[in-house]
Short mmCIF file of C-alpha atoms in Angstrom, two decimals:
data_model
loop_
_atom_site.label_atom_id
_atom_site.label_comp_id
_atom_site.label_asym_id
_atom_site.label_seq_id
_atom_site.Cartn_x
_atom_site.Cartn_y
_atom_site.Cartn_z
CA UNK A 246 -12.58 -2.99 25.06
CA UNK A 247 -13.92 -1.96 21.68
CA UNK A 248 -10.75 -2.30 19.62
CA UNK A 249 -10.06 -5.66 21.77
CA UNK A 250 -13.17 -7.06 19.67
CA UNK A 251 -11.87 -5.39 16.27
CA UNK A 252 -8.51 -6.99 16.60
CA UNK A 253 -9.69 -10.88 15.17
CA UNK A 254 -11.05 -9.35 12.50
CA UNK A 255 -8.17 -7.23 11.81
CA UNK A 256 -5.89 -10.09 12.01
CA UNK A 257 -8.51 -11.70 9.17
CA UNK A 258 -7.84 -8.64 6.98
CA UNK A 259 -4.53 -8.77 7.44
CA UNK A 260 -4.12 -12.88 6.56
CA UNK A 261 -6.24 -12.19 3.60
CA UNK A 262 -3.60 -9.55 2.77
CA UNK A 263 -0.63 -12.03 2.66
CA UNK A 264 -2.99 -14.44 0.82
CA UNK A 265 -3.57 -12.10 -1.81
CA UNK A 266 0.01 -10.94 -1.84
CA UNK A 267 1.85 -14.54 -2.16
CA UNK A 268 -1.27 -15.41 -4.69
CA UNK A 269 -0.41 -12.43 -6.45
CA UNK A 270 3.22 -13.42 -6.78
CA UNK A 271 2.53 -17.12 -7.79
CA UNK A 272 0.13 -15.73 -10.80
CA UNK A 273 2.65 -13.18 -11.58
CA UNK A 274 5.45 -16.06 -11.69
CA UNK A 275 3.23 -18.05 -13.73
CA UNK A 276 2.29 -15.94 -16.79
CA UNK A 277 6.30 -15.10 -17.20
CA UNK A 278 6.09 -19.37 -17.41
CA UNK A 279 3.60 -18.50 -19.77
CA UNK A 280 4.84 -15.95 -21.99
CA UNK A 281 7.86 -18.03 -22.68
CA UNK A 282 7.28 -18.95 -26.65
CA UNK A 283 9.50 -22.01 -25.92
CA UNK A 284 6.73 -23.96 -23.59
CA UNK A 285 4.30 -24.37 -26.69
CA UNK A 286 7.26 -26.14 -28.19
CA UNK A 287 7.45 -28.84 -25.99
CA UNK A 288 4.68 -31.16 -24.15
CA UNK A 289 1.55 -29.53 -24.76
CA UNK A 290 0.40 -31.22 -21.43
CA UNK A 291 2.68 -29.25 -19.47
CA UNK A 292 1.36 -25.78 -21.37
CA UNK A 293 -1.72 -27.47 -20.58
CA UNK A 294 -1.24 -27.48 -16.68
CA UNK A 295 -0.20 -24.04 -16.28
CA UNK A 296 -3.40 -22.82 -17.73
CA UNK A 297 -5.15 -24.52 -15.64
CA UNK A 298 -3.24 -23.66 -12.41
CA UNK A 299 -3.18 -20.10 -13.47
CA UNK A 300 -7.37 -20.30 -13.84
CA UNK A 301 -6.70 -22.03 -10.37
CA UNK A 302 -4.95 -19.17 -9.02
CA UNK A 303 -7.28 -16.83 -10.30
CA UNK A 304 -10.27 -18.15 -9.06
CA UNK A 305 -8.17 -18.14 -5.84
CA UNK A 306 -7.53 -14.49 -5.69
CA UNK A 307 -11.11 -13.26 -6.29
CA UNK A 308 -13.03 -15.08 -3.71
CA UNK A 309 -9.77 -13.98 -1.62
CA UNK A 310 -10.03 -10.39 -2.52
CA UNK A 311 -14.18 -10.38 -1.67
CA UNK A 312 -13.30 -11.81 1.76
CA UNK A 313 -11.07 -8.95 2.51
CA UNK A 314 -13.54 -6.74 0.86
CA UNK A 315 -16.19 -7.80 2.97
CA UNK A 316 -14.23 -8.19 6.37
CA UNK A 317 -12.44 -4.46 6.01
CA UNK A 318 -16.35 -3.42 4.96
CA UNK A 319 -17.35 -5.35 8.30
CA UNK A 320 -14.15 -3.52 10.32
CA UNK A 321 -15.23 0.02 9.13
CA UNK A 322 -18.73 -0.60 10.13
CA UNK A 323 -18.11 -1.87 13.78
CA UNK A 324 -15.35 0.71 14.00
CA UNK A 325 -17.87 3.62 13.53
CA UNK A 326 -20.32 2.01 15.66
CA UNK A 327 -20.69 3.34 19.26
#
């Protein structure tokens, strides 16, 4: 019955997992976009975007990566409860 009650929040750790992962990817997509020397030669507005999604993503992935912090903190407490 006791890992019955664990399993929601392991299925939270393990969302915030794939959300960090694909998050991860998109970042890592965007500053090879980025690094591309030929992007500042063009429409600054479009340079201009991708910093901003990239500060986007960021922002994204740290408030992701506390939640799955603070729900595998929240697993390994309940899980050595009892």
């Amino acid at each position: 019955a006791r890992r019955a009650g664990l399993s929601p929040l392991r299925k939270e750790i393990q969302q915030a997992e794939k959300r960090i992962a694909n998050t991860q990817k998109q970042l890592d997509e965007l500053e090879l976009r980025l690094s591309d020397e030929s992007l500042y030669e063009g429409d600054p507005q479009e340079s201009q975007n991708l910093l901003k999604k990239r500060a986007e993503l960021r922002a994204q992935l740290g408030e992701t990566e506390a939640l799955w912090m603070e729900k595998g903190d929240l697993l390994e407490q309940q899980s050595t409860e009892n």
